[in-house]
XYZ file of C-alpha atoms in Angstrom:
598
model
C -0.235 -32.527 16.459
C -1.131 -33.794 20.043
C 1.629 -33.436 22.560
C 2.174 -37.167 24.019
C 2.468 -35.368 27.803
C 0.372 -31.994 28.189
C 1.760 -32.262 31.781
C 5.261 -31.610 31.710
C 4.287 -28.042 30.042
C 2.314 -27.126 32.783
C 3.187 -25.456 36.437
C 0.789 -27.114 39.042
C 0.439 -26.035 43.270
C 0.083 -28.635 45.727
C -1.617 -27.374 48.846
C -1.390 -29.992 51.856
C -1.281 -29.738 54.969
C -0.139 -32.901 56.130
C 3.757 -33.392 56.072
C 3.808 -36.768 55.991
C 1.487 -36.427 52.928
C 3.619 -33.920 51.133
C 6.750 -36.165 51.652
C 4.772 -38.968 49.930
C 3.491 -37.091 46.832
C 6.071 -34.649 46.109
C 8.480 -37.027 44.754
C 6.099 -37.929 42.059
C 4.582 -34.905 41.025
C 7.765 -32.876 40.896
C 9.210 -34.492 37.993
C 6.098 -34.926 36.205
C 5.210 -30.993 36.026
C 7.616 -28.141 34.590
C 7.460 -25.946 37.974
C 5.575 -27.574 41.244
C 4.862 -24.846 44.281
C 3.927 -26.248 47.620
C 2.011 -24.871 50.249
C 1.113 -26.489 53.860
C -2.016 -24.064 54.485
C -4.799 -22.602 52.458
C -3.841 -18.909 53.321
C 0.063 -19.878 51.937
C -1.522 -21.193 48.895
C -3.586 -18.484 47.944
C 0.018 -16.016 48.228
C 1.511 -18.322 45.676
C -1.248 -18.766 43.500
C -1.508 -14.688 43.393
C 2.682 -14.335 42.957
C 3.171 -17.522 40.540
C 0.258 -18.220 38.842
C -0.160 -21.644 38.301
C -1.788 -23.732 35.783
C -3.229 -26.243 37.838
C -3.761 -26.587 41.686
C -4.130 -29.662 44.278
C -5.690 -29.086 47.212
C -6.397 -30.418 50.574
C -10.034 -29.571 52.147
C -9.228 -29.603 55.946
C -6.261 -27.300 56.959
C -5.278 -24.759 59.605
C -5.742 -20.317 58.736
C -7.681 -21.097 56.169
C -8.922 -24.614 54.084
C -9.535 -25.902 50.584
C -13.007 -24.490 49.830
C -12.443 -21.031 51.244
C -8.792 -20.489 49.319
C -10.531 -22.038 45.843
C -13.625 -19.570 46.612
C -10.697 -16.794 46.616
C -9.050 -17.242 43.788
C -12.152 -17.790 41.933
C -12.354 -14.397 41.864
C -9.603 -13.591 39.619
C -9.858 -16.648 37.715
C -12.632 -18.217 36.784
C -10.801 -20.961 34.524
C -7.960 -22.501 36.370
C -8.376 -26.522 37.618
C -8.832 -27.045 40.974
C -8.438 -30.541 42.059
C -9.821 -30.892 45.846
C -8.713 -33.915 47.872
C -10.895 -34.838 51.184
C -11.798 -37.702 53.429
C -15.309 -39.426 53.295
C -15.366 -38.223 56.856
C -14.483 -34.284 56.270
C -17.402 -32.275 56.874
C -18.124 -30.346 54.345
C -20.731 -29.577 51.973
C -21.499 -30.139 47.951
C -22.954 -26.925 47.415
C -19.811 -25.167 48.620
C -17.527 -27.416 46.323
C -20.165 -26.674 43.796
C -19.614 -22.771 44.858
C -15.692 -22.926 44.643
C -16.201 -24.395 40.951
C -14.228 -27.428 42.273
C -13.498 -29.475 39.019
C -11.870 -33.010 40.472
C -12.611 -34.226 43.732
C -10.072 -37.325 45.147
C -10.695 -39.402 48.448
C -8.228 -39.523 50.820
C -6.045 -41.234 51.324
C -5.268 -40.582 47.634
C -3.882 -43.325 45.999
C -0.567 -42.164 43.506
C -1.620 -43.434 40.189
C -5.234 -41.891 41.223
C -3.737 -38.569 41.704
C -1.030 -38.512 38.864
C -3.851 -39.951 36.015
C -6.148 -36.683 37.532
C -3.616 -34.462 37.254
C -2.330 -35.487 33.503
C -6.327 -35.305 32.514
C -6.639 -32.136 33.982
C -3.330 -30.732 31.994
C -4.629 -31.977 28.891
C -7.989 -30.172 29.428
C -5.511 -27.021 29.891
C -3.241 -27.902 26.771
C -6.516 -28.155 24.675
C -7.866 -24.929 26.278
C -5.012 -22.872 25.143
C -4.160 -24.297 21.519
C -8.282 -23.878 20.934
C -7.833 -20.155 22.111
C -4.692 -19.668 20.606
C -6.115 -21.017 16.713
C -9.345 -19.139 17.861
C -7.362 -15.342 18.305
C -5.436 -16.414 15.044
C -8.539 -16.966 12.979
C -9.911 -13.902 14.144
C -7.274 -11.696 13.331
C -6.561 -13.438 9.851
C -10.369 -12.673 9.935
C -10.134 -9.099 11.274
C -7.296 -8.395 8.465
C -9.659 -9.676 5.334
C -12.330 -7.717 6.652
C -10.251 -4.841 6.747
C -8.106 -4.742 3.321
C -10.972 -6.816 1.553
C -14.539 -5.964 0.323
C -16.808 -8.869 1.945
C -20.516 -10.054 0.974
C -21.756 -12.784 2.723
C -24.843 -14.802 0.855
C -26.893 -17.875 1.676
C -27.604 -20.595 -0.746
C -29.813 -18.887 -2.566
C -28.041 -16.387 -3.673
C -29.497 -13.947 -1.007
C -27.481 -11.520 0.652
C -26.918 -11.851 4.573
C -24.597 -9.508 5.408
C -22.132 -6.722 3.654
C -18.759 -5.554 5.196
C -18.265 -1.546 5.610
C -15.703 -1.326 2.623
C -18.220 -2.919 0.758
C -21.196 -0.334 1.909
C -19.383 2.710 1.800
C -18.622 2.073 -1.746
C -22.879 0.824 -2.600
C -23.992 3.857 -0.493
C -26.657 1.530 0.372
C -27.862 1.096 4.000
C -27.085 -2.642 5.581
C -30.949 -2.517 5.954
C -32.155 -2.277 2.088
C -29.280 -4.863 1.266
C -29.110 -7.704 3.578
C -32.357 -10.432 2.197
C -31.929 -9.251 -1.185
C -31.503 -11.389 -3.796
C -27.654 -10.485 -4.697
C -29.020 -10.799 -8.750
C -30.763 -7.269 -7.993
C -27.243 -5.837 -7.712
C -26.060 -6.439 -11.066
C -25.453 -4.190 -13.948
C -28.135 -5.305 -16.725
C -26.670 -5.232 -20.097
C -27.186 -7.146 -23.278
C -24.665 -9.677 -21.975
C -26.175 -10.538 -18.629
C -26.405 -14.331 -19.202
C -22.789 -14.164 -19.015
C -23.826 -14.210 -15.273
C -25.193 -18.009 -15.887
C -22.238 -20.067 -13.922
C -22.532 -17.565 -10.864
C -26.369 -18.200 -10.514
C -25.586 -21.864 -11.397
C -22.397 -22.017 -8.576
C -25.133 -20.572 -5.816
C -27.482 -23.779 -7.003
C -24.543 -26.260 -6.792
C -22.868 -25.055 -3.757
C -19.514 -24.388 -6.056
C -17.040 -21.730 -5.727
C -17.022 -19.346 -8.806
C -14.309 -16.897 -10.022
C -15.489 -14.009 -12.299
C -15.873 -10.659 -13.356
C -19.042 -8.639 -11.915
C -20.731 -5.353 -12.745
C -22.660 -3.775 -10.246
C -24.603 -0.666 -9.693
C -24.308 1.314 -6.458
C -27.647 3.652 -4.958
C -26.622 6.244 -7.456
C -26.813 3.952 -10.427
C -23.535 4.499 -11.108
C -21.208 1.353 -12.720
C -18.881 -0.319 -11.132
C -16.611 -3.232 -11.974
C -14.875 -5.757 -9.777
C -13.213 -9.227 -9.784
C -15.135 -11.524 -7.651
C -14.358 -14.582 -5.925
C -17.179 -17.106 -4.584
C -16.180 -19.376 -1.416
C -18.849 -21.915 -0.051
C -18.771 -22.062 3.442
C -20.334 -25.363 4.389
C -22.079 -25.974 7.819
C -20.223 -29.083 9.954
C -23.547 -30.117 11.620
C -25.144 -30.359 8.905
C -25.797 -30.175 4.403
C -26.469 -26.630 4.863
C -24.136 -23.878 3.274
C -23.519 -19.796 2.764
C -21.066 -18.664 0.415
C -18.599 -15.467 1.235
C -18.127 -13.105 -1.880
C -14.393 -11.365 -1.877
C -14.457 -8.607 -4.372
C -11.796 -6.320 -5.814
C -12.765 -3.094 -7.377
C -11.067 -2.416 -10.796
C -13.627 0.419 -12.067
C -11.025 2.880 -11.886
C -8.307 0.037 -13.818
C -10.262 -0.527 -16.447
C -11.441 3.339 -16.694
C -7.657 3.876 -16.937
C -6.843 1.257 -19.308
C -9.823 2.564 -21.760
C -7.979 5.980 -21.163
C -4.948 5.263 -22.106
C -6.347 3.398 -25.130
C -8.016 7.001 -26.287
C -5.049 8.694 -25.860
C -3.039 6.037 -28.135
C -5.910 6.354 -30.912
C -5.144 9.951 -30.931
C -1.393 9.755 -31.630
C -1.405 6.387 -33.430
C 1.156 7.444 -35.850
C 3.549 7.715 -33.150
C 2.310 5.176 -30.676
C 1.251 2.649 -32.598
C 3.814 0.077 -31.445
C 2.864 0.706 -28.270
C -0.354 -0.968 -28.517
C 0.541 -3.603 -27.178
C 0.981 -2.434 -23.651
C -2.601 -2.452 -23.277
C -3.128 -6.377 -23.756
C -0.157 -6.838 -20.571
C -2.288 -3.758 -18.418
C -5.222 -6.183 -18.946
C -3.055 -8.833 -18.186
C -2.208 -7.289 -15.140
C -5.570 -6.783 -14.184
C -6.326 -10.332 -14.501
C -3.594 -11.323 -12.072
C -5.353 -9.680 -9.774
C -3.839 -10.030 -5.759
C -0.744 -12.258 -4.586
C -0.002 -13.104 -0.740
C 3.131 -13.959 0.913
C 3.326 -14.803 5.027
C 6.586 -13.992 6.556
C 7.756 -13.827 10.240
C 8.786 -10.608 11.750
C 12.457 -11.120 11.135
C 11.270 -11.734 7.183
C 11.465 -15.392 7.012
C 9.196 -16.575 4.714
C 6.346 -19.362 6.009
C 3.863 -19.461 2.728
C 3.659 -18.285 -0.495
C 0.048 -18.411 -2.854
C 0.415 -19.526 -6.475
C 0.585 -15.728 -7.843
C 3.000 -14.342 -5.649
C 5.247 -17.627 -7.016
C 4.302 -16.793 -10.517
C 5.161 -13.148 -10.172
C 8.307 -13.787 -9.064
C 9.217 -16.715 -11.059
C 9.726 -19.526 -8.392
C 8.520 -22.768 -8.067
C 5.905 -23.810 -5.442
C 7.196 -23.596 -1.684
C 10.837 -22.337 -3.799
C 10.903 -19.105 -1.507
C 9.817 -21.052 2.125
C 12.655 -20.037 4.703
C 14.052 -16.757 2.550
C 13.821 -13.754 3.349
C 11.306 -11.177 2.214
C 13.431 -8.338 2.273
C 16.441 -10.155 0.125
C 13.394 -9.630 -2.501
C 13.571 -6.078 -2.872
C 17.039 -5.046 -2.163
C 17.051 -1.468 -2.546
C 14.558 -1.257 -0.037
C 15.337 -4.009 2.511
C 16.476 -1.876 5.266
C 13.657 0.828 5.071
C 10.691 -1.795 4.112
C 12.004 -4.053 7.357
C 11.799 -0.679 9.092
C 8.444 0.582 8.450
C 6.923 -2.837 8.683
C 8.662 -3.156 12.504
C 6.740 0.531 13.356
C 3.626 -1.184 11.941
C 3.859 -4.061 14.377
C 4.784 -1.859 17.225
C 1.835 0.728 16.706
C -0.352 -2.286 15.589
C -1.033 -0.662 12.192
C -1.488 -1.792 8.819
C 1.331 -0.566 5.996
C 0.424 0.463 2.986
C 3.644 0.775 0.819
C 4.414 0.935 -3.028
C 7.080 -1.671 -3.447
C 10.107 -2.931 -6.246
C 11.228 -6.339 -5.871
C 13.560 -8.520 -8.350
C 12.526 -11.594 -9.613
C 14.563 -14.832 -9.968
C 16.068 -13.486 -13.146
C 16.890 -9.909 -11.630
C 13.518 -8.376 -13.221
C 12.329 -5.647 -11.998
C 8.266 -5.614 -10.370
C 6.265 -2.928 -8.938
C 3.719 -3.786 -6.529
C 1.040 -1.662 -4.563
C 1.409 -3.562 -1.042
C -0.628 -3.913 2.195
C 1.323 -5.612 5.282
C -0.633 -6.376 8.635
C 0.309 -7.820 11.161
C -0.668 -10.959 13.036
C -0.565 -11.162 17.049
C -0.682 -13.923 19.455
C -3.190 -13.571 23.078
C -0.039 -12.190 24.479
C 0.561 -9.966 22.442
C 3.461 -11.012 20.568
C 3.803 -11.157 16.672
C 2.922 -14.057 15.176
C 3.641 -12.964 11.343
C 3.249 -10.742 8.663
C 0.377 -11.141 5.930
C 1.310 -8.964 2.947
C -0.793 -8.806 -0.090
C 0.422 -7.574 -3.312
C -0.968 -6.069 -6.147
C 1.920 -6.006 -9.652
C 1.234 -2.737 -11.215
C 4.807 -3.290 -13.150
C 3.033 -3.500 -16.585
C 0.850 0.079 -15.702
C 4.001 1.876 -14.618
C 6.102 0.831 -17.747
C 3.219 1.550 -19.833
C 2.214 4.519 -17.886
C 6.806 5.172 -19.249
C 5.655 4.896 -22.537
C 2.949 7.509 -22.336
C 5.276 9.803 -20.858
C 8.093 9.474 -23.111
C 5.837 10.019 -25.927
C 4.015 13.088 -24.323
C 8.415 14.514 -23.938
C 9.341 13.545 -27.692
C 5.738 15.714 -29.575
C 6.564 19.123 -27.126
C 10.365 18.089 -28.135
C 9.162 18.195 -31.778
C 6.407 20.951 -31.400
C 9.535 23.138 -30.330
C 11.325 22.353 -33.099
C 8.825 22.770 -35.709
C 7.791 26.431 -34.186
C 11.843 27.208 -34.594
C 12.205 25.677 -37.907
C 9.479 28.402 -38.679
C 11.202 30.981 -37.655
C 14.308 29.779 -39.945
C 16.293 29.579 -36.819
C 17.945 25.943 -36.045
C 16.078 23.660 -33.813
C 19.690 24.068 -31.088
C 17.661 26.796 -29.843
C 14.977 25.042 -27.932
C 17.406 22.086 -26.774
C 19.786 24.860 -25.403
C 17.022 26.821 -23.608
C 16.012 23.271 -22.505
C 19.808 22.386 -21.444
C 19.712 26.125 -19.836
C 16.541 25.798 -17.597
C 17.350 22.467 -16.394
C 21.200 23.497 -15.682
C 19.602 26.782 -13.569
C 16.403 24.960 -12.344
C 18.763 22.484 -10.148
C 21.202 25.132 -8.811
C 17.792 27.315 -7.599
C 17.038 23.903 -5.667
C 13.912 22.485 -7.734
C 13.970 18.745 -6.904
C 14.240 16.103 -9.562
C 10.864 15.763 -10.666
C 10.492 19.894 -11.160
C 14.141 20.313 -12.830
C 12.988 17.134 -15.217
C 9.945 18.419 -15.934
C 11.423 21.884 -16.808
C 13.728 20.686 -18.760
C 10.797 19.075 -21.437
C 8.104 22.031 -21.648
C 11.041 24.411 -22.089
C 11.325 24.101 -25.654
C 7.809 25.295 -25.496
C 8.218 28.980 -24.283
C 7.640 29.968 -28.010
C 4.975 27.625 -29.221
C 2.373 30.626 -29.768
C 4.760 31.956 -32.311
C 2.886 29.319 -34.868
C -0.142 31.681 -35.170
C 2.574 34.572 -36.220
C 1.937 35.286 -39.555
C 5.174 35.455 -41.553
C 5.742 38.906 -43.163
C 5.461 39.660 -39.117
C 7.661 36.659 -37.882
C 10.381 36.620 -40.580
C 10.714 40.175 -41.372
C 14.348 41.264 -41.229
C 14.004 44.912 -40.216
C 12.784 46.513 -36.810
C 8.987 45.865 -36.641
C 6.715 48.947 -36.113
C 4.964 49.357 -32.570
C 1.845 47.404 -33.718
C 3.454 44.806 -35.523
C 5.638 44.317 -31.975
C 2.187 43.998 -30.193
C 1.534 41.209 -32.697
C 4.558 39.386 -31.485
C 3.909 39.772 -28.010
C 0.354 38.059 -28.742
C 2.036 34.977 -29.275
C 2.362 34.118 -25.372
C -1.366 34.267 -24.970
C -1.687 32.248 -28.236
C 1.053 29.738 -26.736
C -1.435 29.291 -23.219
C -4.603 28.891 -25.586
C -2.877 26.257 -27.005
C -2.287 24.413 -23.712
C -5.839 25.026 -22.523
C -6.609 24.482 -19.122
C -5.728 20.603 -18.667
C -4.619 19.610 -15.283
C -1.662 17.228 -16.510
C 1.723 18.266 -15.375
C 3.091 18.808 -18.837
C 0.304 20.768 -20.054
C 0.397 22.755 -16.884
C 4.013 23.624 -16.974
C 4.010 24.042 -20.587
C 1.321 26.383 -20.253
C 2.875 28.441 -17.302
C 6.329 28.394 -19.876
C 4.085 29.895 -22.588
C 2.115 32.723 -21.006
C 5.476 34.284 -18.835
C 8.773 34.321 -19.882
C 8.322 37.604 -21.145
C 7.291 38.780 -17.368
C 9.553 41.291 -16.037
C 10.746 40.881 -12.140
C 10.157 44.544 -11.930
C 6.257 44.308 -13.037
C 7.403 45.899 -16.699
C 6.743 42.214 -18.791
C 4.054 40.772 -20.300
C 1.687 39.691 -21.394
C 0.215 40.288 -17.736
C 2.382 42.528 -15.948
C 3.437 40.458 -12.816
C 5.886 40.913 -10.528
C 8.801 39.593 -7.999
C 7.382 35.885 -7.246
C 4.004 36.508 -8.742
C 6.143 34.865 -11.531
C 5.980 31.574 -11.564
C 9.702 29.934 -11.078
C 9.679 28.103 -14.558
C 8.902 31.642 -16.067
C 11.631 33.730 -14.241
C 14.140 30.427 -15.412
C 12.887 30.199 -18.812
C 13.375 34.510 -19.267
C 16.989 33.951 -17.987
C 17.840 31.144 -20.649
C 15.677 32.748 -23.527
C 17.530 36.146 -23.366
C 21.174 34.646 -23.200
C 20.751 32.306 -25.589
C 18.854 34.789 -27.942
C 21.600 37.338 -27.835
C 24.527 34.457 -27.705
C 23.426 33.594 -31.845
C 22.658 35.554 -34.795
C 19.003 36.053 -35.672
C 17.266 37.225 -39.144
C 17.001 40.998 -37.372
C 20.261 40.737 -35.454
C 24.029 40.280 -35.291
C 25.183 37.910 -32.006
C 26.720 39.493 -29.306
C 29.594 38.585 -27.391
C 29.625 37.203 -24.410
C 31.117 40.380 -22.174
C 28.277 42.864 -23.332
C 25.684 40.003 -22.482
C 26.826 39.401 -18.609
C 26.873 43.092 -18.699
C 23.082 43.527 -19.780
C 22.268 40.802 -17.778
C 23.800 42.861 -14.458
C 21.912 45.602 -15.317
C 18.931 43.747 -16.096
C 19.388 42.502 -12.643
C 16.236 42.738 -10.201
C 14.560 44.517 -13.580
C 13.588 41.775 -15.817
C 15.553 38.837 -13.783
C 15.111 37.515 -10.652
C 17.802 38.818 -8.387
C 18.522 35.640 -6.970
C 18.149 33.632 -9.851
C 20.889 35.677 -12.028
C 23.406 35.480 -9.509
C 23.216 32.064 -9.409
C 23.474 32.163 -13.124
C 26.351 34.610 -13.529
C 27.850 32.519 -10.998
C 27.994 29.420 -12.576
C 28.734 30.772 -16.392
C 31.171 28.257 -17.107
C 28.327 25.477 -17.278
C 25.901 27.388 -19.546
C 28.955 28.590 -21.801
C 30.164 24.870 -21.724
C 26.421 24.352 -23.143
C 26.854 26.553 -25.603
C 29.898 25.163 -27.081
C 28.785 21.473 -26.769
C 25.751 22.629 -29.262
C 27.679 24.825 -31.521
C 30.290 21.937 -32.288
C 27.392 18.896 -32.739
């Protein structure tokens, strides 16, 4: 929107040397202009164009210490973009070139008429206005610009489908050079299957000068596959019919790897999983969503929302213009609006994993990017976030989990139920570990994670054969080396995967029969060689082992087991660990009651 007078926005000098003059003119410019400096010399105006700064400047040509030409020749050379409007007589000698020199861009006879001088000066503030709003919207498109080319992967393609140019995001992940990519025909990128004239409408949107939404296989240098979700802009030229087109792309390889993952892993435990098939059709779903954008100001105010991010959260169009952004994730409002004011003052770009409600108090997890958006000088402008909603690959991501916690939870049992001892066992070594694990000062995730592969520390016991396993009596020497097998057989049976359950499960396995003092086994270790679950897992075996009656043994009571567990001290247990334990009894006897009563 134009503003009706450009003028009044604008400070303007007045250099005139003439008093009679300035009491003449004055009077009409002052209340025309928001700030008016006047100056009766040329060497007076140039110290108030250097201390204030004007926008425009009026000057006189002749005038004592120093005249028009030689004070616009001055301050030419620290701006080369400020009017100067020169007044002069017919009669005032002076030259064209020099005006021509001093970049002089209005010239007015003297004597200058009002209206002349007011409808030059209102002209030459518009010119200004215009100047600045074209440079302001030009440093705004650049840095929304500068943003996409940053969080985005860019190819740029002329109307023949040809590719002109390819964004570094977009390279690095090709490997190819710039040089064998830009002039090839963008069709030599794509993956060739048996289902390539799915690719049809894109060929047929480069013909038609069309936009195009999709999903596109293509194969980097090292012929390896990769997926993305592709979006096709036309970009058509102003002067003339011509047009390019600008490809964004979003790589999902490693989502839809994922997804297929996941689906194995349900195949292979159907009989418990089955009903969680369904998870798979929302990840895809997810998938499909693909990217929402919101534009807030820096106090979180929010100036535009995209059709997504209103879908995501349940609101109508232009619903959630003028709320905050932070009143959308609560628990985080005070951090998020914290790490999103260091990113504007170190003129970074946040990355940040997000959970927002939704107009019904839902829950949504979102992978987010904020960057900021400055003005020329230097102040923020606004925040452009963009949001990816993982929600549906976190809950289902849950599921997996949970499932993974309930078949060691049952493998536990099944190896105790074996043994003809009660299945309390493993949930009190589990109760136990965790109990111990939090006063040694694991954090959450550890003591958690403890607490599920406990049950485990026995699981090689399965391979046992029975008349070994079950048999009443003390076993011989050889028959004892037997048993001690079964830790190895328990990390066999955990392999070498790199998941955090199998890990810990496996560490569980192989030492809780370690000894502190270097006497355990199966490999001897010693002190912190251990691994912490192993030391916590010996503690909690051994009192809960002698705290109940076995097939080979009576239970024993609860004095003569802090007593072997003193003298045990620093031998088989950690020092440290089984003074904590002693020290806190009263929970793992409270335990042991809970358990014995259910």
């Amino acid at each position: 929107m134009e503003i009706e007078n450009p003028l009044e926005s604008c400070t303007l000098l007045y250099v005139e040397d003439d008093k009679e003059i300035r009491r003449r003119v004055i009077p009409f410019l002052a209340p025309r202009v928001k700030t008016l400096w006047v100056a009766e010399n040329g060497r007076k105006g140039l110290e108030l164009f250097e201390k204030c700064k004007p926008d425009i400047i009026v000057t006189d040509l002749q005038m004592p210490k120093m005249d028009g030409i030689r004070m616009s020749k001055a301050i030419r050379f620290s701006d080369k973009e400020i009017p100067i409007v020169l007044t002069a007589s017919y009669s005032d000698d002076y030259r064209l070139s020099a005006a021509i020199e001093a970049q002089i861009s209005a010239f007015l006879p003297k004597p200058v008429k009002i209206n002349d001088l007011i409808k030059t000066v209102e002209q030459t503030a518009k010119s200004v206005f215009g100047q600045r709003a074209r440079s302001k919207t030009q440093s705004t498109l650049a840095q929304h610009y500068l943003a996409i080319e940053e969080s985005a992967l860019l190819i740029y393609l002329d109307e023949k489908g040809r590719i002109k140019q390819v964004n570094e995001g977009m390279l690095d992940l090709l490997g190819y050079t710039r040089e064998v990519l830009e002039g090839e025909p963008f069709e030599n990128l794509l993956y060739r299957d048996h289902n390539f004239n799915r690719y049809d409408s894109l060929f047929g949107a480069f013909s038609a000068g069309e936009s195009w939404y999709g999903e596109l296989n293509l194969l980097t240098q090292f012929d390896r596959e990769l997926i993305f979700k592709a979006t096709l802009i036309p970009i058509f030229d102003t002067m003339g019919p011509s047009y390019q087109f600008m490809m964004l792309l979003d790589d999902i390889t490693e989502l839809v790897n994922y997804r297929k993952l996941l689906k194995n892993e349900l195949d292979q435990t159907q009989d418990t999983l089955y009903e969680k098939i369904h998870f798979l059709e929302q990840y895809q779903n997810a998938i499909n969503e693909g990217t929402a954008i919101c534009r807030f100001l820096e106090d979180g105010t929010i100036l535009k929302t995209d059709s997504r991010f209103d879908k995501i959260f349940g609101f109508e169009k232009n619903e959630l213009v003028k709320r905050s952004f932070y009143q959308l994730c609560p628990n985080l409002e005070s951090d998020l609006k914290a790490k999103v004011a260091e990113a504007i003052s170190n003129r970074s770009v946040l990355r940040q994993r997000i959970r927002c409600l939704d107009n019904k108090e839902r829950m949504y997890v979102s992978d987010s990017v904020f960057i900021p958006i400055y003005r020329l000088n230097g102040e923020i402008e606004e925040i452009i976030s963009i949001h990816n909603d993982i929600t549906d690959i976190i809950k289902l991501n849950e599921e997996i989990k949970n499932t993974q916690k309930e078949l060691l939870y049952i493998l536990g049992e099944v190896v105790e139920s074996r043994s003809q001892e009660t299945g309390y066992h493993v949930k009190r070594v589990a109760e136990y570990s965790r109990i111990l694990a939090g006063l040694a000062g694991l954090d959450e995730k550890e003591v958690e994670l403890l607490g599920i592969v406990a049950p485990m520390h026995d699981v090689g016991k399965i391979a046992i054969p029975d008349k070994i396993l079950l048999k009443p009596g003390k076993l011989e020497p050889e028959e004892e080396e037997v048993i001690k097998g079964h830790t190895l057989i328990g990390g066999e049976l955990f392999g070498n995967s790199e998941r955090s359950f199998m890990k810990a499960a496996r560490i569980v396995a192989l030492e809780h029969h370690e000894s502190y003092d270097g006497t355990g086994y199966p490999f001897a270790k010693a002190g912190e060689e251990i691994h912490i679950f192993g030391r916590i897992v010996a503690i909690a075996d051994v009192f809960d082992a002698l705290s109940v009656e076995r097939t080979y043994k009576k239970s024993w009571p609860v004095e003569e087991i802090i007593e072997f567990m003193k003298r045990e001290r620093g031998k088989k247990f950690d020092p440290h660990l089984i003074d904590l334990f002693l020290e806190n009894l009263d929970l793992f006897l409270e335990v042991r009651k809970r358990e014995n009563m259910s």
